[in-house]
C-alpha cells in the first residue's frame, strides 16, 4: 500500500465512513481536503465532533506531512465544487458523500436526487475537467435489490432495486461508466455491505438498539430477527476504500461486449463488493450487543419493513484479487469496539 504524500479530496468527511477514511489518509501523510454540507439528517453535533477529531488528527500527523482542510458546502452547488477543485489539484478523489438511509428515501425522494444525482454529476464533471487520476466512489449492497442468488457477485444483474435510495446509487454506477467511457476517467465503485462501528450513524440499528437497551426500552426486531446481513466493520471498509483508491482502475482487456459483465468494461471502470463475506442473523447481532453491554434486550418482534431485503452476502473474491485485501473483523469484536466508543462518547 502507498505511504501517503498525496493530495486527496474526500467528500462526506463529516459522515461516518468519510470521517474514518479521511483520518487514515491524514495519519499516513496525505493532505486531505474534506467537503461536506453538514446537514441535519441526523445529529449535527456528532458530525461536528468528527470534524474536530480530524483537525486534531491533522495536528498530530503534521510532522509526517499529513494535513486536513475543510470545505463546508453542498456538492449540488456546482460553483462550490469547481472552486474546491481549482484550489486543490487533487491526485485522488474519494466520493463518500450521499443522502443515505433506505427508509428516508420512501418519504423524501427529492433529497436523494439533490445529493446522489446532482451532487455526483458535479463531482464527475469536476474530475473530468481536472484530469483526475482516479475517482473512487461509494455504492451500496442495496443495488442487488430483489436478487436472491447468494452470495452477491458484481457480475450479477442489479436492475431490480427495492427502494429509491438503491436506484440512485445504481444510477451513480452507470453515470461513472459513461464518464469512464467518454472521457477515459478511471473510476472504481465500491458496494458497501451494512457498515457499523465507532462514530456510526444514529439512524442505524446498532446505534438505535444500544440507546434503547441502555434506557431499558424495547427494541424493534424486524423480520423476527431472521434476516441476515453481511455486517462489515468500518475500519475494514476504510482500509478497502484507500487500497482501492491507490490502485487506479484500468480497462479490462478481456472484456467481452457480447457477454458484458456489468462490473467491468473496456473503459477504465470497475465495481467491487466490500463486505465481511460472513453473513450474520440479526438475532445473533443483537446477542453480540447484549454481551458487550451486559444488558438483555426486550425484543419486539415485527414483520419485514418495506424496502428491506431479507439477506445480504458479499462475494469479495474480485476485491481480494485486485487489491489483495478482504474485510475480516468478527462481528462480536466489532460490536464490542462500538460499545466501548459509545460509552466513552456519551458518558454512559
Tab-separated table of C-alpha atoms in Angstrom:
chain	number	residue	atom	x	y	z
A	1	UNK	CA	0.000	0.000	0.000
A	2	UNK	CA	1.202	3.531	-0.753
A	3	UNK	CA	2.698	5.528	2.093
A	4	UNK	CA	0.879	8.791	1.505
A	5	UNK	CA	2.032	12.211	0.389
A	6	UNK	CA	-0.890	12.758	-1.991
A	7	UNK	CA	-3.463	15.498	-2.198
A	8	UNK	CA	-6.835	13.794	-1.764
A	9	UNK	CA	-10.375	15.146	-1.849
A	10	UNK	CA	-12.729	13.186	0.406
A	11	UNK	CA	-16.397	14.146	0.198
A	12	UNK	CA	-18.654	13.384	3.142
A	13	UNK	CA	-15.901	13.863	5.743
A	14	UNK	CA	-18.391	14.827	8.461
A	15	UNK	CA	-20.107	11.493	7.808
A	16	UNK	CA	-19.437	8.072	9.277
A	17	UNK	CA	-17.306	6.395	6.599
A	18	UNK	CA	-15.853	9.632	5.252
A	19	UNK	CA	-14.504	10.507	8.702
A	20	UNK	CA	-12.730	7.149	9.062
A	21	UNK	CA	-11.258	7.265	5.553
A	22	UNK	CA	-10.023	10.846	5.961
A	23	UNK	CA	-8.460	10.075	9.323
A	24	UNK	CA	-6.473	7.148	7.908
A	25	UNK	CA	-5.284	9.209	4.965
A	26	UNK	CA	-4.128	12.045	7.215
A	27	UNK	CA	-2.332	9.600	9.519
A	28	UNK	CA	-0.304	8.151	6.637
A	29	UNK	CA	0.794	11.591	5.461
A	30	UNK	CA	-1.749	12.594	2.832
A	31	UNK	CA	-3.012	16.174	2.548
A	32	UNK	CA	-6.779	15.786	2.718
A	33	UNK	CA	-9.415	18.273	1.682
A	34	UNK	CA	-12.753	17.417	3.242
A	35	UNK	CA	-16.023	18.514	1.633
A	36	UNK	CA	-19.377	18.280	3.423
A	37	UNK	CA	-22.552	20.321	3.752
A	38	UNK	CA	-23.092	19.057	7.351
A	39	UNK	CA	-26.853	18.762	7.003
A	40	UNK	CA	-29.274	17.833	9.783
A	41	UNK	CA	-30.302	14.379	8.507
A	42	UNK	CA	-29.016	13.228	11.897
A	43	UNK	CA	-27.361	14.842	14.933
A	44	UNK	CA	-25.169	17.709	13.680
A	45	UNK	CA	-23.246	17.662	16.975
A	46	UNK	CA	-21.876	14.209	16.139
A	47	UNK	CA	-20.807	15.421	12.691
A	48	UNK	CA	-19.071	18.463	14.168
A	49	UNK	CA	-17.314	16.215	16.707
A	50	UNK	CA	-15.960	14.078	13.856
A	51	UNK	CA	-14.597	17.201	12.175
A	52	UNK	CA	-12.888	18.287	15.406
A	53	UNK	CA	-11.306	14.839	15.647
A	54	UNK	CA	-9.987	15.224	12.095
A	55	UNK	CA	-8.495	18.611	12.907
A	56	UNK	CA	-6.809	17.096	15.959
A	57	UNK	CA	-5.518	14.137	13.946
A	58	UNK	CA	-4.087	16.516	11.355
A	59	UNK	CA	-2.151	18.389	14.057
A	60	UNK	CA	-0.679	15.098	15.266
A	61	UNK	CA	0.219	13.989	11.718
A	62	UNK	CA	1.746	17.304	10.627
A	63	UNK	CA	5.316	16.078	11.127
A	64	UNK	CA	4.642	13.240	8.661
A	65	UNK	CA	3.240	15.660	6.091
A	66	UNK	CA	-0.407	14.866	6.721
A	67	UNK	CA	-2.904	17.700	6.789
A	68	UNK	CA	-6.618	18.447	6.710
A	69	UNK	CA	-8.611	21.405	5.473
A	70	UNK	CA	-12.366	21.546	5.293
A	71	UNK	CA	-14.813	22.977	2.769
A	72	UNK	CA	-18.320	23.410	4.153
A	73	UNK	CA	-20.504	23.387	1.048
A	74	UNK	CA	-23.133	21.452	-0.865
A	75	UNK	CA	-21.982	19.119	-3.665
A	76	UNK	CA	-25.114	20.131	-5.580
A	77	UNK	CA	-23.599	23.646	-5.735
A	78	UNK	CA	-21.586	23.363	-8.946
A	79	UNK	CA	-19.655	26.578	-8.330
A	80	UNK	CA	-18.552	25.410	-4.868
A	81	UNK	CA	-17.352	22.082	-6.253
A	82	UNK	CA	-15.440	23.819	-9.042
A	83	UNK	CA	-13.773	26.172	-6.546
A	84	UNK	CA	-12.625	23.227	-4.422
A	85	UNK	CA	-11.068	21.564	-7.464
A	86	UNK	CA	-9.439	24.810	-8.612
A	87	UNK	CA	-7.826	25.194	-5.170
A	88	UNK	CA	-6.906	21.533	-4.801
A	89	UNK	CA	-5.036	19.929	-7.678
A	90	UNK	CA	-6.076	16.534	-6.308
A	91	UNK	CA	-4.166	13.328	-7.003
A	92	UNK	CA	-7.189	11.268	-5.937
A	93	UNK	CA	-10.880	11.894	-5.327
A	94	UNK	CA	-12.810	9.674	-2.894
A	95	UNK	CA	-16.531	10.436	-3.090
A	96	UNK	CA	-18.392	9.216	0.004
A	97	UNK	CA	-20.982	11.971	0.423
A	98	UNK	CA	-24.579	10.946	-0.210
A	99	UNK	CA	-28.053	11.157	1.167
A	100	UNK	CA	-28.136	7.838	2.972
A	101	UNK	CA	-30.932	5.817	4.501
A	102	UNK	CA	-33.259	3.269	2.954
A	103	UNK	CA	-36.473	4.273	4.711
A	104	UNK	CA	-35.876	8.024	4.417
A	105	UNK	CA	-35.936	7.596	0.644
A	106	UNK	CA	-39.521	6.351	0.830
A	107	UNK	CA	-40.684	9.740	2.095
A	108	UNK	CA	-38.002	12.217	0.921
A	109	UNK	CA	-37.012	11.169	-2.630
A	110	UNK	CA	-36.025	14.678	-3.720
A	111	UNK	CA	-33.196	14.729	-1.164
A	112	UNK	CA	-31.683	11.755	-2.994
A	113	UNK	CA	-31.947	13.434	-6.374
A	114	UNK	CA	-30.261	16.536	-4.952
A	115	UNK	CA	-27.355	14.772	-3.227
A	116	UNK	CA	-26.898	11.494	-5.046
A	117	UNK	CA	-27.617	12.517	-8.623
A	118	UNK	CA	-26.967	16.263	-8.934
A	119	UNK	CA	-24.059	16.150	-6.475
A	120	UNK	CA	-22.441	13.177	-8.168
A	121	UNK	CA	-22.822	14.808	-11.596
A	122	UNK	CA	-20.894	17.813	-10.304
A	123	UNK	CA	-18.134	15.562	-8.959
A	124	UNK	CA	-17.866	13.703	-12.271
A	125	UNK	CA	-17.713	16.925	-14.264
A	126	UNK	CA	-15.084	18.410	-11.962
A	127	UNK	CA	-12.965	15.244	-12.174
A	128	UNK	CA	-13.298	15.234	-15.944
A	129	UNK	CA	-12.124	18.821	-16.390
A	130	UNK	CA	-9.373	18.491	-13.775
A	131	UNK	CA	-7.987	15.321	-15.362
A	132	UNK	CA	-8.317	13.467	-12.040
A	133	UNK	CA	-6.145	10.341	-11.985
A	134	UNK	CA	-8.732	8.201	-10.187
A	135	UNK	CA	-12.238	8.670	-8.769
A	136	UNK	CA	-13.333	6.139	-6.141
A	137	UNK	CA	-16.958	6.374	-5.002
A	138	UNK	CA	-19.382	4.677	-2.646
A	139	UNK	CA	-22.146	2.444	-3.907
A	140	UNK	CA	-24.197	0.042	-1.797
A	141	UNK	CA	-25.240	-3.588	-1.431
A	142	UNK	CA	-28.816	-2.291	-1.747
A	143	UNK	CA	-28.376	-2.245	-5.536
A	144	UNK	CA	-28.792	-6.046	-5.507
A	145	UNK	CA	-32.419	-5.405	-4.581
A	146	UNK	CA	-34.628	-8.361	-5.436
A	147	UNK	CA	-31.733	-10.730	-6.157
A	148	UNK	CA	-31.897	-13.948	-4.149
A	149	UNK	CA	-28.818	-15.733	-5.534
A	150	UNK	CA	-26.179	-15.801	-2.782
A	151	UNK	CA	-23.512	-14.641	-2.404
A	152	UNK	CA	-23.988	-11.425	-4.359
A	153	UNK	CA	-21.435	-11.131	-7.163
A	154	UNK	CA	-20.540	-7.979	-9.050
A	155	UNK	CA	-21.357	-9.793	-12.305
A	156	UNK	CA	-24.992	-10.253	-11.168
A	157	UNK	CA	-27.751	-8.169	-12.708
A	158	UNK	CA	-28.796	-5.258	-10.498
A	159	UNK	CA	-31.839	-3.901	-12.286
A	160	UNK	CA	-34.488	-4.566	-9.623
A	161	UNK	CA	-33.920	-2.032	-6.796
A	162	UNK	CA	-36.416	-2.224	-3.931
A	163	UNK	CA	-36.187	1.447	-2.907
A	164	UNK	CA	-35.267	4.792	-4.432
A	165	UNK	CA	-32.005	5.077	-2.477
A	166	UNK	CA	-30.714	1.942	-4.220
A	167	UNK	CA	-31.912	3.256	-7.585
A	168	UNK	CA	-29.879	6.462	-7.168
A	169	UNK	CA	-26.742	4.521	-6.187
A	170	UNK	CA	-27.121	2.224	-9.182
A	171	UNK	CA	-27.516	5.347	-11.281
A	172	UNK	CA	-24.158	6.537	-9.898
A	173	UNK	CA	-22.510	3.372	-11.216
A	174	UNK	CA	-23.977	3.921	-14.676
A	175	UNK	CA	-23.036	7.596	-14.668
A	176	UNK	CA	-19.469	6.695	-13.710
A	177	UNK	CA	-19.259	4.226	-16.577
A	178	UNK	CA	-20.391	6.873	-19.054
A	179	UNK	CA	-17.603	9.214	-17.906
A	180	UNK	CA	-15.036	6.402	-17.922
A	181	UNK	CA	-16.053	5.552	-21.483
A	182	UNK	CA	-16.400	9.077	-22.874
A	183	UNK	CA	-13.531	10.815	-21.108
A	184	UNK	CA	-11.218	7.967	-20.003
A	185	UNK	CA	-11.822	8.937	-16.361
A	186	UNK	CA	-10.697	5.988	-14.182
A	187	UNK	CA	-13.498	5.124	-11.743
A	188	UNK	CA	-13.921	2.491	-9.043
A	189	UNK	CA	-17.284	1.905	-7.373
A	190	UNK	CA	-17.445	0.125	-4.018
A	191	UNK	CA	-20.634	-1.595	-2.900
A	192	UNK	CA	-20.628	-1.342	0.902
A	193	UNK	CA	-22.352	-4.004	2.975
A	194	UNK	CA	-24.011	-2.854	6.261
A	195	UNK	CA	-21.203	-0.806	7.767
A	196	UNK	CA	-21.060	-0.422	11.563
A	197	UNK	CA	-18.597	0.687	14.227
A	198	UNK	CA	-17.418	3.676	16.325
A	199	UNK	CA	-18.634	7.136	15.268
A	200	UNK	CA	-21.505	5.414	13.444
A	201	UNK	CA	-24.820	6.824	12.248
A	202	UNK	CA	-27.546	7.312	14.897
A	203	UNK	CA	-30.235	6.188	12.419
A	204	UNK	CA	-28.731	2.706	12.061
A	205	UNK	CA	-29.732	-0.393	14.021
A	206	UNK	CA	-26.672	-0.745	16.251
A	207	UNK	CA	-26.947	2.846	17.482
A	208	UNK	CA	-30.717	2.642	17.949
A	209	UNK	CA	-30.517	-0.688	19.763
A	210	UNK	CA	-27.754	0.478	22.100
A	211	UNK	CA	-29.594	3.656	23.064
A	212	UNK	CA	-32.852	1.787	23.702
A	213	UNK	CA	-31.262	-1.067	25.651
A	214	UNK	CA	-29.373	1.286	27.975
A	215	UNK	CA	-32.634	3.170	28.564
A	216	UNK	CA	-34.487	-0.069	29.368
A	217	UNK	CA	-36.714	0.300	26.311
A	218	UNK	CA	-37.786	-2.449	23.882
A	219	UNK	CA	-36.049	-2.707	20.514
A	220	UNK	CA	-37.936	-3.315	17.236
A	221	UNK	CA	-36.659	-6.527	15.632
A	222	UNK	CA	-37.928	-6.667	12.072
A	223	UNK	CA	-38.491	-9.929	10.207
A	224	UNK	CA	-38.462	-11.503	13.692
A	225	UNK	CA	-34.659	-11.258	13.623
A	226	UNK	CA	-34.378	-13.885	10.886
A	227	UNK	CA	-32.852	-11.830	8.097
A	228	UNK	CA	-29.094	-11.899	7.633
A	229	UNK	CA	-26.650	-9.103	6.949
A	230	UNK	CA	-23.019	-9.085	5.898
A	231	UNK	CA	-22.138	-6.692	8.742
A	232	UNK	CA	-18.816	-5.010	7.900
A	233	UNK	CA	-16.674	-3.177	10.440
A	234	UNK	CA	-15.881	0.412	9.490
A	235	UNK	CA	-12.076	0.077	9.799
A	236	UNK	CA	-12.199	-2.736	7.253
A	237	UNK	CA	-14.253	-0.553	4.929
A	238	UNK	CA	-11.858	2.390	5.286
A	239	UNK	CA	-8.840	0.193	4.562
A	240	UNK	CA	-10.520	-1.221	1.473
A	241	UNK	CA	-11.512	2.222	0.198
A	242	UNK	CA	-7.967	3.549	0.478
A	243	UNK	CA	-6.388	0.493	-1.124
A	244	UNK	CA	-8.864	0.675	-3.998
A	245	UNK	CA	-8.161	4.394	-4.439
A	246	UNK	CA	-4.405	3.763	-4.552
A	247	UNK	CA	-4.879	1.130	-7.281
A	248	UNK	CA	-6.038	3.047	-10.369
A	249	UNK	CA	-8.764	1.421	-12.483
A	250	UNK	CA	-7.693	0.327	-15.957
A	251	UNK	CA	-9.607	-1.081	-18.954
A	252	UNK	CA	-10.360	-4.804	-18.830
A	253	UNK	CA	-8.528	-6.134	-21.897
A	254	UNK	CA	-10.588	-9.334	-21.753
A	255	UNK	CA	-13.953	-7.560	-21.670
A	256	UNK	CA	-16.468	-9.368	-23.888
A	257	UNK	CA	-19.070	-6.948	-25.278
A	258	UNK	CA	-21.171	-9.912	-26.444
A	259	UNK	CA	-21.470	-11.100	-22.803
A	260	UNK	CA	-20.943	-7.886	-20.831
A	261	UNK	CA	-20.044	-8.097	-17.157
A	262	UNK	CA	-21.715	-5.056	-15.521
A	263	UNK	CA	-18.789	-4.620	-13.126
A	264	UNK	CA	-16.074	-4.396	-15.814
A	265	UNK	CA	-15.548	-2.551	-19.076
A	266	UNK	CA	-13.262	-1.806	-21.972
A	267	UNK	CA	-13.149	1.639	-20.306
A	268	UNK	CA	-11.172	2.272	-17.065
A	269	UNK	CA	-14.147	1.309	-14.909
A	270	UNK	CA	-14.764	-1.335	-12.259
A	271	UNK	CA	-17.059	-2.180	-9.362
A	272	UNK	CA	-16.233	-4.206	-6.245
A	273	UNK	CA	-18.196	-5.569	-3.320
A	274	UNK	CA	-16.671	-4.733	0.031
A	275	UNK	CA	-18.249	-6.818	2.775
A	276	UNK	CA	-17.288	-9.189	5.557
A	277	UNK	CA	-18.180	-12.282	3.491
A	278	UNK	CA	-19.733	-13.787	6.646
A	279	UNK	CA	-23.462	-13.058	6.915
A	280	UNK	CA	-24.882	-12.983	10.433
A	281	UNK	CA	-28.505	-13.211	11.565
A	282	UNK	CA	-29.918	-10.024	13.048
A	283	UNK	CA	-30.770	-12.008	16.177
A	284	UNK	CA	-27.096	-13.007	16.571
A	285	UNK	CA	-26.037	-9.372	16.047
A	286	UNK	CA	-28.302	-8.433	18.946
A	287	UNK	CA	-26.829	-11.290	21.014
A	288	UNK	CA	-23.366	-9.766	20.485
A	289	UNK	CA	-24.663	-6.364	21.573
A	290	UNK	CA	-26.246	-7.845	24.700
A	291	UNK	CA	-22.916	-9.421	25.628
A	292	UNK	CA	-20.963	-6.212	25.044
A	293	UNK	CA	-23.420	-4.052	27.011
A	294	UNK	CA	-24.163	-6.567	29.751
A	295	UNK	CA	-27.863	-5.879	29.141
A	296	UNK	CA	-30.629	-8.198	27.953
A	297	UNK	CA	-32.762	-6.688	25.222
A	298	UNK	CA	-36.541	-6.693	25.257
A	299	UNK	CA	-37.185	-7.714	21.652
A	300	UNK	CA	-40.358	-6.549	19.906
A	301	UNK	CA	-40.695	-8.982	17.000
A	302	UNK	CA	-42.096	-7.369	13.845
A	303	UNK	CA	-42.511	-8.213	10.126
A	304	UNK	CA	-40.011	-7.161	7.454
A	305	UNK	CA	-40.090	-3.427	6.686
A	306	UNK	CA	-40.994	-2.070	3.233
A	307	UNK	CA	-37.879	-1.681	1.089
A	308	UNK	CA	-35.750	-4.095	3.143
A	309	UNK	CA	-34.161	-7.159	1.586
A	310	UNK	CA	-34.199	-10.400	3.588
A	311	UNK	CA	-30.490	-11.228	3.216
A	312	UNK	CA	-27.150	-9.846	2.025
A	313	UNK	CA	-23.917	-11.757	1.435
A	314	UNK	CA	-20.887	-10.343	-0.388
A	315	UNK	CA	-18.596	-12.296	-2.661
A	316	UNK	CA	-15.337	-10.362	-2.209
A	317	UNK	CA	-13.072	-12.538	-4.349
A	318	UNK	CA	-12.762	-9.838	-7.044
A	319	UNK	CA	-11.714	-7.234	-4.474
A	320	UNK	CA	-9.141	-9.577	-2.983
A	321	UNK	CA	-7.749	-10.483	-6.410
A	322	UNK	CA	-7.426	-6.818	-7.415
A	323	UNK	CA	-6.029	-5.205	-4.275
A	324	UNK	CA	-5.024	-8.113	-2.037
A	325	UNK	CA	-7.451	-7.250	0.734
A	326	UNK	CA	-10.685	-8.512	2.267
A	327	UNK	CA	-12.540	-7.427	5.425
A	328	UNK	CA	-12.105	-9.784	8.372
A	329	UNK	CA	-13.235	-8.251	11.696
A	330	UNK	CA	-15.641	-10.643	13.512
A	331	UNK	CA	-18.998	-9.146	14.496
A	332	UNK	CA	-18.525	-9.782	18.224
A	333	UNK	CA	-15.240	-7.880	18.170
A	334	UNK	CA	-16.604	-5.017	16.097
A	335	UNK	CA	-19.724	-4.624	18.241
A	336	UNK	CA	-17.606	-4.587	21.408
A	337	UNK	CA	-15.464	-1.784	19.950
A	338	UNK	CA	-18.589	0.200	19.086
A	339	UNK	CA	-19.939	-0.180	22.620
A	340	UNK	CA	-16.611	0.955	24.080
A	341	UNK	CA	-16.743	4.091	21.901
A	342	UNK	CA	-20.425	4.729	22.630
A	343	UNK	CA	-19.948	4.576	26.394
A	344	UNK	CA	-16.949	6.894	26.176
A	345	UNK	CA	-18.553	9.414	23.813
A	346	UNK	CA	-21.895	9.635	25.647
A	347	UNK	CA	-20.517	9.006	29.154
A	348	UNK	CA	-22.833	6.092	29.914
